[in-house]
Coordinates of C-alpha atoms in Angstrom, one line a residue:
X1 CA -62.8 -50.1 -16.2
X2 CA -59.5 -51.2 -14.1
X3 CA -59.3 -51.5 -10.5
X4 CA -57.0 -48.9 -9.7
X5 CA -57.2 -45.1 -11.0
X6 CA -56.0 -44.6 -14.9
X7 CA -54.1 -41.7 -14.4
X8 CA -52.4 -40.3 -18.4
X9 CA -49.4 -37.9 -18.5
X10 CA -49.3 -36.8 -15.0
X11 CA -50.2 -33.2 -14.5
X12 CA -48.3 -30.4 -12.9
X13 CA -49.2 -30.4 -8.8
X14 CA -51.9 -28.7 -8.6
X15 CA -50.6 -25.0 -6.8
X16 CA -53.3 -24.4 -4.8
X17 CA -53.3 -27.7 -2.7
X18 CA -49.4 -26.8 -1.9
X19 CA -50.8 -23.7 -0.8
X20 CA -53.3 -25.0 0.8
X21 CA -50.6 -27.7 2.7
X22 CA -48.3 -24.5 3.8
X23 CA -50.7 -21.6 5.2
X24 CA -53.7 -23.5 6.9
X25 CA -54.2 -22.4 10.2
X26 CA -54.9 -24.5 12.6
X27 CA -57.9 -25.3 14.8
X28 CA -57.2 -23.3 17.7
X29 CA -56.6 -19.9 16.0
X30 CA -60.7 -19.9 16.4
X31 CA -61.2 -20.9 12.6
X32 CA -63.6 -23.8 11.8
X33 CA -62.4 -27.1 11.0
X34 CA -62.5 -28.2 7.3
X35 CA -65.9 -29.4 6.1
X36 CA -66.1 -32.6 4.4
X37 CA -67.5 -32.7 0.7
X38 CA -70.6 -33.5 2.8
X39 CA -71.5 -30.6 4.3
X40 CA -69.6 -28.1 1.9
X41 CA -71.5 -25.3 0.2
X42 CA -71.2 -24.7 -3.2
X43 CA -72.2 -21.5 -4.7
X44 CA -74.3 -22.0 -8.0
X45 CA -71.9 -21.3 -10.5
X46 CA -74.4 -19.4 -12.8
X47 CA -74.6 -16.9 -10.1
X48 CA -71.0 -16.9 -9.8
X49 CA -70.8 -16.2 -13.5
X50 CA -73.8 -13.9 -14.2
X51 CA -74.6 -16.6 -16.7
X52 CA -77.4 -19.5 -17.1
X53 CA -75.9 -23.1 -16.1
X54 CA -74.2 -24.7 -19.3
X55 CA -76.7 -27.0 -21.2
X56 CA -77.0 -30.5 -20.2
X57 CA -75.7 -31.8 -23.6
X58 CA -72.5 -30.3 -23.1
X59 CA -71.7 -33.1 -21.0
X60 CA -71.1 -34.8 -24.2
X61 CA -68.3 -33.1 -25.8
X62 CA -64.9 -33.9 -26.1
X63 CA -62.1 -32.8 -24.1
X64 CA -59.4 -30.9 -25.3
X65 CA -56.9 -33.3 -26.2
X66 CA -54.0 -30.7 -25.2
X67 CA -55.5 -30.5 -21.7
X68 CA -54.0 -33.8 -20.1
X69 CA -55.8 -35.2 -17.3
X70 CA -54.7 -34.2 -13.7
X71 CA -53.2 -35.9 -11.0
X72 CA -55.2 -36.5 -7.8
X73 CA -54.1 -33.8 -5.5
X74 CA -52.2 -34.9 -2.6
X75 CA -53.7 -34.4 0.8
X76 CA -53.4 -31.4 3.2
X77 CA -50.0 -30.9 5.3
X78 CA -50.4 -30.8 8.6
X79 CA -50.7 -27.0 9.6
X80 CA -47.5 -25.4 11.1
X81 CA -47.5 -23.9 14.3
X82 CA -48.7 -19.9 14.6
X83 CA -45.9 -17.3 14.0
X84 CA -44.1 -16.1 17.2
X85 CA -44.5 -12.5 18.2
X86 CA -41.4 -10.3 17.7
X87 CA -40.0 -10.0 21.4
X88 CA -39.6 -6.4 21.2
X89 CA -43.5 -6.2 21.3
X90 CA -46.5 -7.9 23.2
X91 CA -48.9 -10.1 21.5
X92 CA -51.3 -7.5 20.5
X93 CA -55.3 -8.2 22.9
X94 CA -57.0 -10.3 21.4
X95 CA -59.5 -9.0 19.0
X96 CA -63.0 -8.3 20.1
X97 CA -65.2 -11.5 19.2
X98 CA -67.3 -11.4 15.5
X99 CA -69.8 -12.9 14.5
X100 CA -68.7 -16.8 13.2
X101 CA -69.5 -17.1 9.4
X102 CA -72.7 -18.6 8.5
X103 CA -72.8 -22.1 8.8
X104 CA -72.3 -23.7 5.1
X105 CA -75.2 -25.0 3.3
X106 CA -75.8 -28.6 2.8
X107 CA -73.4 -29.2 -0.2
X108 CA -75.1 -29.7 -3.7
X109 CA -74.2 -33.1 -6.0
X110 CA -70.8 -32.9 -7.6
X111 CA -72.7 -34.1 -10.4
X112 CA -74.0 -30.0 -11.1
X113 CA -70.3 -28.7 -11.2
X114 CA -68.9 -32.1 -13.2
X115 CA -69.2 -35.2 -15.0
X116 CA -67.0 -38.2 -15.5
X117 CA -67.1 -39.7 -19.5
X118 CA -67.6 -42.9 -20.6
X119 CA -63.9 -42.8 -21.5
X120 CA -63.2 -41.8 -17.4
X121 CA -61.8 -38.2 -18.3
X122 CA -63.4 -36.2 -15.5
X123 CA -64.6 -32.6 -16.3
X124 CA -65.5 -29.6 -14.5
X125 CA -68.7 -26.8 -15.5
X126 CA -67.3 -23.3 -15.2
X127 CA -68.4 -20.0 -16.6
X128 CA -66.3 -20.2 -19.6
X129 CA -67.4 -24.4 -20.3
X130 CA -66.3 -27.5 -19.2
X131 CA -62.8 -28.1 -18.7
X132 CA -60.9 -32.0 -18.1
X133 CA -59.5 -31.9 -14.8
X134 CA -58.6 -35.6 -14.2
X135 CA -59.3 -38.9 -15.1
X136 CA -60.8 -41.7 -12.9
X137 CA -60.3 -45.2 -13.8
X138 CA -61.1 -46.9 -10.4
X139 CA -64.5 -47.2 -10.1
X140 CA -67.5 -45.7 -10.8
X141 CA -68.3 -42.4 -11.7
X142 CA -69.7 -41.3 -9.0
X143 CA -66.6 -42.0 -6.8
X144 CA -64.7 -40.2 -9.5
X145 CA -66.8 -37.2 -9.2
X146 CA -66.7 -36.8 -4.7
X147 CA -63.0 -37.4 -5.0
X148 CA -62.2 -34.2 -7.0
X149 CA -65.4 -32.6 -5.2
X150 CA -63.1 -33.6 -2.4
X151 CA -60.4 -31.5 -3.3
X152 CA -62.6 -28.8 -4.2
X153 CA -63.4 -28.6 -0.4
X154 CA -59.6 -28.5 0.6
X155 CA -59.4 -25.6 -1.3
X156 CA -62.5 -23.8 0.0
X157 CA -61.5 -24.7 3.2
X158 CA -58.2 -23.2 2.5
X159 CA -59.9 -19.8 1.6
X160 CA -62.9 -19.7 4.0
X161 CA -59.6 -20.1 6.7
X162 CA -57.9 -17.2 5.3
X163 CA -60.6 -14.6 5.3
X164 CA -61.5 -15.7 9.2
X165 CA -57.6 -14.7 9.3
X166 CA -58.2 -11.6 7.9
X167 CA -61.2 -10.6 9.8
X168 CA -59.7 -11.1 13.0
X169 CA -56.5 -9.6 12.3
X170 CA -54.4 -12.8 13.4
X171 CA -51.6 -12.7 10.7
X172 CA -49.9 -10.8 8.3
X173 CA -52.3 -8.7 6.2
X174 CA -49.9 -8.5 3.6
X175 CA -49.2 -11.9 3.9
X176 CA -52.5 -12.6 3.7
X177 CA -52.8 -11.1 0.9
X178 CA -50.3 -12.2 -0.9
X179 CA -51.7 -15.5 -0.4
X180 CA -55.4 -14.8 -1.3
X181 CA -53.6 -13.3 -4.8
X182 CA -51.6 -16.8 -5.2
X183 CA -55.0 -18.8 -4.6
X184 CA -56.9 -16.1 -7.0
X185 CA -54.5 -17.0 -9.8
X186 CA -54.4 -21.2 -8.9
X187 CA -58.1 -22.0 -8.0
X188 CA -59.5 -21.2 -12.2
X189 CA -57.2 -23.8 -13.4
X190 CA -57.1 -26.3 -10.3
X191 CA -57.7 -29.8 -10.5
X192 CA -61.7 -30.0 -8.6
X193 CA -65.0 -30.2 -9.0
X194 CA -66.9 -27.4 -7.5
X195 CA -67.8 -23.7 -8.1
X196 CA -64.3 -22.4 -9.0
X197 CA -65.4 -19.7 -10.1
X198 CA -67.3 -18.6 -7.1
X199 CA -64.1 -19.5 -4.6
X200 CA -62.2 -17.3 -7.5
X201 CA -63.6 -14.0 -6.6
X202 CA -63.8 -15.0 -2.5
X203 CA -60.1 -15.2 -3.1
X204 CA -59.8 -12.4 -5.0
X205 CA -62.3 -10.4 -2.6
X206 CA -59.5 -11.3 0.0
X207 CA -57.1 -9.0 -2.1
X208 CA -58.8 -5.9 -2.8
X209 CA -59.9 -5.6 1.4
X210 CA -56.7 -6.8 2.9
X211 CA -55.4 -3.4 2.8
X212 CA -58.3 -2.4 4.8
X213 CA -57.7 -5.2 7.5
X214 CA -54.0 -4.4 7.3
X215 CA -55.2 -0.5 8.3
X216 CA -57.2 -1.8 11.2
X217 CA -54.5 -4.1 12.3
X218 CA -51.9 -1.4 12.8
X219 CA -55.3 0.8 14.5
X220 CA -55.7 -2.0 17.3
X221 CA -51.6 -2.3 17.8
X222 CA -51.3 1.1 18.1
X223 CA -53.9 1.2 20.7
X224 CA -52.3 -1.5 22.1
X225 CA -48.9 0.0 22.1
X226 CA -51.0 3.1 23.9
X227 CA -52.8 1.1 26.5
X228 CA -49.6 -0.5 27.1
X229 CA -47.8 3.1 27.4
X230 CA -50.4 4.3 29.5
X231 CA -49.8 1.7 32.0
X232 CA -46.3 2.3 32.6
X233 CA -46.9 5.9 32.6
X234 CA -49.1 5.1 35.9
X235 CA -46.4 3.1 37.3
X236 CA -43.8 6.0 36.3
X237 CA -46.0 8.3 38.3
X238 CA -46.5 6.3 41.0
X239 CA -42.9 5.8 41.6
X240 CA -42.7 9.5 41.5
X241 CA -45.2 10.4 43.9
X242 CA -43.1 8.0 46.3
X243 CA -40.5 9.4 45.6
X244 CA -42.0 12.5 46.5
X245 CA -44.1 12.1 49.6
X246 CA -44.0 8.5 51.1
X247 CA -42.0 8.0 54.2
X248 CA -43.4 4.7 54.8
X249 CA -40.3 3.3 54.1
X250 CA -40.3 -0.4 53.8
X251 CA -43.8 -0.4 52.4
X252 CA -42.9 1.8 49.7
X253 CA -39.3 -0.4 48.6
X254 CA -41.5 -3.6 48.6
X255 CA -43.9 -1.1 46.3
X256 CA -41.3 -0.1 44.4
X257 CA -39.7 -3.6 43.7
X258 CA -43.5 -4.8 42.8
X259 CA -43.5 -2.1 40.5
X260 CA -40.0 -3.5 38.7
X261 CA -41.7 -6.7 38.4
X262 CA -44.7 -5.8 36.7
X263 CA -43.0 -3.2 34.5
X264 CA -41.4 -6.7 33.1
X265 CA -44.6 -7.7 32.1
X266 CA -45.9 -4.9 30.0
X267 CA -44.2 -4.8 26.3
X268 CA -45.2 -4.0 22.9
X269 CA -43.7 -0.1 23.7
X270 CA -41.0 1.3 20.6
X271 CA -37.8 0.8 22.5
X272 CA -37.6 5.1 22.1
X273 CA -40.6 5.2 24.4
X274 CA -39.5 2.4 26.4
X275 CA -36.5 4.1 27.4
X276 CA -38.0 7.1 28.0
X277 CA -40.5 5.6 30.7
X278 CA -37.6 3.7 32.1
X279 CA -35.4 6.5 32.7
X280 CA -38.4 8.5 35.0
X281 CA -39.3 5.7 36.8
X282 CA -35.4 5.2 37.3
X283 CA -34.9 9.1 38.3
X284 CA -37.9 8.4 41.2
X285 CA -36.7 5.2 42.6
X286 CA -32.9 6.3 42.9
X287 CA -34.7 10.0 44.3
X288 CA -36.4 7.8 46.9
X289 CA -33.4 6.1 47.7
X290 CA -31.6 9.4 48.3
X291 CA -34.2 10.3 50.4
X292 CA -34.4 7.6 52.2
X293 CA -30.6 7.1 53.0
X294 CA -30.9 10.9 54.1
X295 CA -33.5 10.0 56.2
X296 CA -31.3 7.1 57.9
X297 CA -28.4 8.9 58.3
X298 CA -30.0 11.5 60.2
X299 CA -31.4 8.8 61.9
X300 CA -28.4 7.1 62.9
X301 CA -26.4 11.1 63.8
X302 CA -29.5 11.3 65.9
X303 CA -29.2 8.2 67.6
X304 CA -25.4 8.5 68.2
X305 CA -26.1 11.9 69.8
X306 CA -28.8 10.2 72.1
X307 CA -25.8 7.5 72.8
X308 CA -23.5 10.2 73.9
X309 CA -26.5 11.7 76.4
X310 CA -27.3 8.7 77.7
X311 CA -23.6 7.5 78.5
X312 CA -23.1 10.7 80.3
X313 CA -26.1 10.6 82.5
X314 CA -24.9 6.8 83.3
X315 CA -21.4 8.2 84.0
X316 CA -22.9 11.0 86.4
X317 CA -25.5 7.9 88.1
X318 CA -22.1 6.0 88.9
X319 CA -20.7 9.0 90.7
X320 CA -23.4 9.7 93.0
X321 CA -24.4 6.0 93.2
X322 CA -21.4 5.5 96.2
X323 CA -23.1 9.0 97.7
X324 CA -24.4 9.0 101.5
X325 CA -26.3 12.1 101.3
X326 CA -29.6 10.4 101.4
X327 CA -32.0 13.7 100.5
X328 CA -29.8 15.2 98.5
X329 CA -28.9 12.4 96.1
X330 CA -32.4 10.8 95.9
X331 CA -33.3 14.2 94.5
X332 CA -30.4 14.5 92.1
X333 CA -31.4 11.0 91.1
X334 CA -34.9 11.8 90.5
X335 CA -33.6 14.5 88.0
X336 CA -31.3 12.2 86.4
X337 CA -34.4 10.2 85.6
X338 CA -36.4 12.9 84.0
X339 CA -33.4 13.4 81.7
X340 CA -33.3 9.7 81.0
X341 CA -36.8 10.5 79.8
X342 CA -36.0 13.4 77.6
X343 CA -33.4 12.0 75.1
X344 CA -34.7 9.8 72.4
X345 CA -33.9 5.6 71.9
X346 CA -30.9 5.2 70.4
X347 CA -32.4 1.4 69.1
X348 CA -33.7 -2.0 70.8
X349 CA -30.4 -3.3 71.6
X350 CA -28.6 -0.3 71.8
X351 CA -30.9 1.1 74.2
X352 CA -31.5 -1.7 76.4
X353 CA -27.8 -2.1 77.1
X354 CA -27.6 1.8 78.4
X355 CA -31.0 1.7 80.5
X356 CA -29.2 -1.4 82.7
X357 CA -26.0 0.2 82.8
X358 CA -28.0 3.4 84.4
X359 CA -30.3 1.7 86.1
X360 CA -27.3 -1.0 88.1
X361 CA -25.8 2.6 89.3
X362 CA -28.8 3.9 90.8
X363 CA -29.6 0.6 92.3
X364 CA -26.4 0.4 93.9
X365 CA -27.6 4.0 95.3
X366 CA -30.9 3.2 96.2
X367 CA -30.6 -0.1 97.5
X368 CA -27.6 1.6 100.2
X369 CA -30.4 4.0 101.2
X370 CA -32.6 1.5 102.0
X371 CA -30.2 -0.1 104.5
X372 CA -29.3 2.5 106.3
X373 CA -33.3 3.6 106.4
X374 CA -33.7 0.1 107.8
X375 CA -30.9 0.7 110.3
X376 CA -32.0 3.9 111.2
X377 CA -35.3 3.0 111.7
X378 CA -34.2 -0.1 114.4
X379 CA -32.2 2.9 116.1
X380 CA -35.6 4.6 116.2
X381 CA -37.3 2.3 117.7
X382 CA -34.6 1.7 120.2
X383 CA -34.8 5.4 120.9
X384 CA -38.4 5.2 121.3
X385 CA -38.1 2.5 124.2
X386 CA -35.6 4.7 125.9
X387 CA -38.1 7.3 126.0
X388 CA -41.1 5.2 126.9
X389 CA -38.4 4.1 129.5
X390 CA -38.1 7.7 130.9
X391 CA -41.5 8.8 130.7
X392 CA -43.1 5.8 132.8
X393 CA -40.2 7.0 135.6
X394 CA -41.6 11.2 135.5
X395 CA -45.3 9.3 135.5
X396 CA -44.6 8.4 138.9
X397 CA -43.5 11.2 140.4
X398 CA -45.3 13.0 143.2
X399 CA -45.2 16.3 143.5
X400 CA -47.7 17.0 146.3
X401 CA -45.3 15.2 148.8
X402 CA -42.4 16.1 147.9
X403 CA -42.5 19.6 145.4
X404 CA -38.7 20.6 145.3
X405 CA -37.3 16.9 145.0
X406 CA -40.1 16.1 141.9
X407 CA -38.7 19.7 140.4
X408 CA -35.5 18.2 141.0
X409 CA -35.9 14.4 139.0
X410 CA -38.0 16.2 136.7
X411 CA -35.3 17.8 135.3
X412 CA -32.4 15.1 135.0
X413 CA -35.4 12.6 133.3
X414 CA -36.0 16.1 131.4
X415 CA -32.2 15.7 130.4
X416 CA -31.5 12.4 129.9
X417 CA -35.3 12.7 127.5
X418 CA -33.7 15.1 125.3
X419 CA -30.5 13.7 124.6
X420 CA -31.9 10.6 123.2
X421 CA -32.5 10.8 119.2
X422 CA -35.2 10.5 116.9
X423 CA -37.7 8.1 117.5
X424 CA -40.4 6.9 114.3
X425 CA -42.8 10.1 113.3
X426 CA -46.0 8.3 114.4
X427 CA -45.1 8.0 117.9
X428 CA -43.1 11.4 118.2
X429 CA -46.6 13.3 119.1
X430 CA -47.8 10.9 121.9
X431 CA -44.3 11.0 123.6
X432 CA -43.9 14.6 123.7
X433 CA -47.7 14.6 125.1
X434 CA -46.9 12.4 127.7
X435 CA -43.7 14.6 129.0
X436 CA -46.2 17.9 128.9
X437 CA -48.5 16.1 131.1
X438 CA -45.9 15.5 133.5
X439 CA -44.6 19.0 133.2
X440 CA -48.0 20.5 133.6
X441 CA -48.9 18.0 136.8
X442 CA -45.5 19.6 138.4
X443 CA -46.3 22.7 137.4
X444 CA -49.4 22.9 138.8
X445 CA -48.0 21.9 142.2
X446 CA -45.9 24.8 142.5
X447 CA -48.6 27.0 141.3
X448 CA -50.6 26.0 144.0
X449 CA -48.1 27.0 146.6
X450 CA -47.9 30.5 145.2
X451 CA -50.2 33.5 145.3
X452 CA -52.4 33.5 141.6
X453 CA -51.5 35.8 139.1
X454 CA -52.2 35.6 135.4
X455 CA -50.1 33.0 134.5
X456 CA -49.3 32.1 131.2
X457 CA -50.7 28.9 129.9
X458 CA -48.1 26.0 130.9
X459 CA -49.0 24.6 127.5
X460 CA -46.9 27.0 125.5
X461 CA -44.1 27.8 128.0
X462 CA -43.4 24.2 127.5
X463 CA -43.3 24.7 124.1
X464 CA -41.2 27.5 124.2
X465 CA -39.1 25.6 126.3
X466 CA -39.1 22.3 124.4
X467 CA -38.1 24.6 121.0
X468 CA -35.3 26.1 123.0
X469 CA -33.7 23.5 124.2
X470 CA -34.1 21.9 120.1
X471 CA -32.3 24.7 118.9
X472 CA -29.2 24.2 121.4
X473 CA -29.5 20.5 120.1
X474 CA -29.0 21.9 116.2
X475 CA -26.4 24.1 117.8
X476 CA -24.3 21.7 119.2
X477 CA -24.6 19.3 116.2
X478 CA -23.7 21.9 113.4
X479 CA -20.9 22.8 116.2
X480 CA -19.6 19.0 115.9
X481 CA -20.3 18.7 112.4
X482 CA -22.4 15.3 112.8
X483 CA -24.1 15.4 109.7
X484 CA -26.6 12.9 111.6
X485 CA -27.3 14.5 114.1
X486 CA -27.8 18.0 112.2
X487 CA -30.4 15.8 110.4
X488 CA -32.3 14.8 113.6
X489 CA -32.0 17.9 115.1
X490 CA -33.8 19.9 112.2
X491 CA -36.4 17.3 112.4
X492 CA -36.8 18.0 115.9
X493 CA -37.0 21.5 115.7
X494 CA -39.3 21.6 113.3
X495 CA -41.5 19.3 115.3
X496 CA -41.7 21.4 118.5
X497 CA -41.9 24.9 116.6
X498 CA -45.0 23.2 115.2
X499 CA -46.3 22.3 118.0
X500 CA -45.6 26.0 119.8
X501 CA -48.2 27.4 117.1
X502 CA -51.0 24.9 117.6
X503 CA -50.5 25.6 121.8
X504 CA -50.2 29.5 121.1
X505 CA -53.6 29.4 118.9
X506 CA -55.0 27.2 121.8
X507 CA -54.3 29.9 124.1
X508 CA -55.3 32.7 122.2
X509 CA -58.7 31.3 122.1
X510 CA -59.6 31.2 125.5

């Protein structure tokens, strides 16, 4: 024999290895990788066949001149990549996990499915006799024999890929098919040692149940397509119930935007459907909107309304702010406040801006009060000097010595007493006690000169007398219009009558 391989007439490429070159799927599709003529399993052909193995001496015949000897099949093409989805639908889930084919048997000696001639024509055993597939010419026979066993395993490879294909639903079914058929038809007459016949009918197996797989494909799309329906459907009545009830208003726009964004996500729907969903989760989103710009532009009338109220109660603050009736205007000020209270914000800034506006004009109020208190209550004190003043002059008076002249200076001190003004509240009591005393002392003196009758008590005639002479005070003032002194006289008054009530249920008593 020569070196190199004796190959005659050169025989038609073998169809199944372009087949096998042009739909082998690759690796990561979950199918196995191919087994070497190793560790393939070949099916006993008789079993295949339904027939006993052809006798040993067949081995001996000729071949059929007419046959011419085949052409070493060229190797596998690389696999191309895995179809891409339509993009009107999702990649279908991925199928639930089967159980992996059997692990193929240890593979049996090419020498039970061949044999190589002393001439080099190689055969193959089949149920129908030995057929020439080749001829080897480059070494010995042996070699000749695992190379076409080698090509055998391409093509079982080829098939045991397919029907992984079919079982998990990862292609065409009628694709598939169509390709199980074309290796049906090749595999009988291909160029390789090994049980044809048996990796015949797995190919032709493939046909008659890809119709079946092609069923349960479109079963799991169309509960994909459902699942997938059923999710926007959630999302479409989500958006509605939003639209419906929420009036968390930022919350439910972020929700609503999320909701856009994983709508994106979810195909695989007929574009009828599709448009159907779209157009209710439209109808909610542009009804929240709606309601939500309502809500706002009540909102904002409210808010300008507020605005207007607040404006006018700063308005009315300026105009008593310059006001120098203290009582009066503290009061009115006080209601302005509660008011204030009473209308709703009109916003942060908006708001802010009005409350220093109406607060500067009852400062300016307020702050002029407190002045004038302060001046007022210096003149007080003053006034309560004056008095001390007078008092510590009546203390020293001696009536025992001299009755008619301590009537007498008791009187202009009496005088001179009363006109001076207010002095501070605490010390008002202990002042006025002081000038009874004296009173009383003088009093007494005069008493004693006089035959005793039933007197009345000294305490309230110089009450009665001390509230008389109060009210021709408030008389005079209201006469001159001193709004001052009308002030100071009430207080007065009010003082002494006070005091006339305590002396008359003092004297009532005893």
């Amino acid at each position: 024999m020569s070196s190199t391989e004796n190959v005659g007439s050169p025989a038609p490429q073998d169809p199944a290895a372009t087949v096998a070159g042009s739909e082998a799927v690759a690796p990561e599709a979950g199918t196995p990788a191919a087994p070497t003529p190793g560790d393939a399993a070949l099916a006993d052909p008789a079993a295949a066949a339904g027939q006993e193995p052809a006798p040993a001496g067949t081995a001996g015949e000729a071949p059929d001149p007419a046959t011419p000897p085949a052409e070493a099949a060229p190797p596998a093409e690389a696999a191309p990549p895995a179809e891409a989805a339509p993009p009107a639908e999702a990649a279908p889930p991925a199928a639930p996990a089967e159980a992996a084919p059997p692990a193929p048997e240890a593979p049996a000696d090419p020498a039970h499915w061949g044999r190589v001639d002393e001439d080099g024509t190689v055969y193959v055993r089949t149920a129908d006799g030995e057929r020439a597939v080749g001829s080897w010419q480059a070494g010995d026979p042996e070699a000749g024999l695992a190379h076409f066993a080698r090509r055998y395993d391409d093509l079982a490879t080829e098939v045991t890929l397919l029907e992984a294909r079919l079982r998990a639903h990862t292609g065409n079914p009628s694709e598939i098919k169509a390709k199980a058929q074309t290796l049906a038809d090749s595999i009988p007459a291909a160029a390789a040692v090994g049980d044809l016949d048996g990796l015949a009918a797995r190919a032709r197996a493939m046909v008659g149940t890809a119709d079946e797989a092609a069923a349960e494909s479109r079963a799991e799309k169309a509960a994909a397509r459902q699942a997938q329906i059923a999710r926007k459907e959630a999302l479409a009545a989500e958006a509605e119930q939003i639209a419906a009830e929420s009036t968390s208003w930022k919350a439910a726009g972020d929700r609503l935007k999320a909701i856009v964004e994983e709508w994106k996500t979810i195909r695989g729907i007929d574009r009828k459907t599709d448009e159907a969903l779209w157009t209710r989760f439209a109808a909610a989103r542009d009804a929240f909107g709606r309601r939500r710009g309502a809500h706002f532009a009540a909102l904002d009338a409210q808010r300008s309304e507020a605005r207007a109220q607040k404006q006018e109660l700063i308005a009315e603050a300026q105009r008593l702010s310059g006001s120098t009736d203290w009582g009066p205007t503290s009061a009115a000020m006080r209601g302005l406040m509660e008011r204030w209270k009473a209308v709703p914000r009109t916003g942060r800034d908006g708001d802010d801006d009005l409350w220093k506006q109406f607060r500067a004009a009852q400062d300016v109020f307020f702050s002029a009060r407190a002045e004038n208190d302060k001046h007022r209550n210096a003149e007080q004190l003053a006034n309560q000097q004056a008095k001390e003043e007078i008092l510590a002059e009546a203390e020293k008076l001696d009536p025992s010595s001299d009755l008619r002249g301590a009537q007498a200076v008791l009187r202009k001190l009496q005088e001179r007493y009363d006109a001076i003004g207010h002095v501070p509240r605490g010390a008002m009591r202990q002042l006025e006690d002081r000038m009874q005393a004296v009173e009383q002392r003088v009093r007494g003196a005069a008493d004693s000169t006089r035959a005793r009758v039933a007197p009345e008590n000294p305490m309230v005639t110089s009450m009665r007398q001390a509230v008389a002479k109060a009210e021709e005070q408030l008389a005079k003032a209201e006469a001159a219009g001193d709004t001052r002194r009308i002030e100071d006289a009430r207080a007065n008054l009010a003082t002494r009558r006070e005091w006339l009530a305590e002396a008359e249920k003092t004297a009532s008593r005893r």
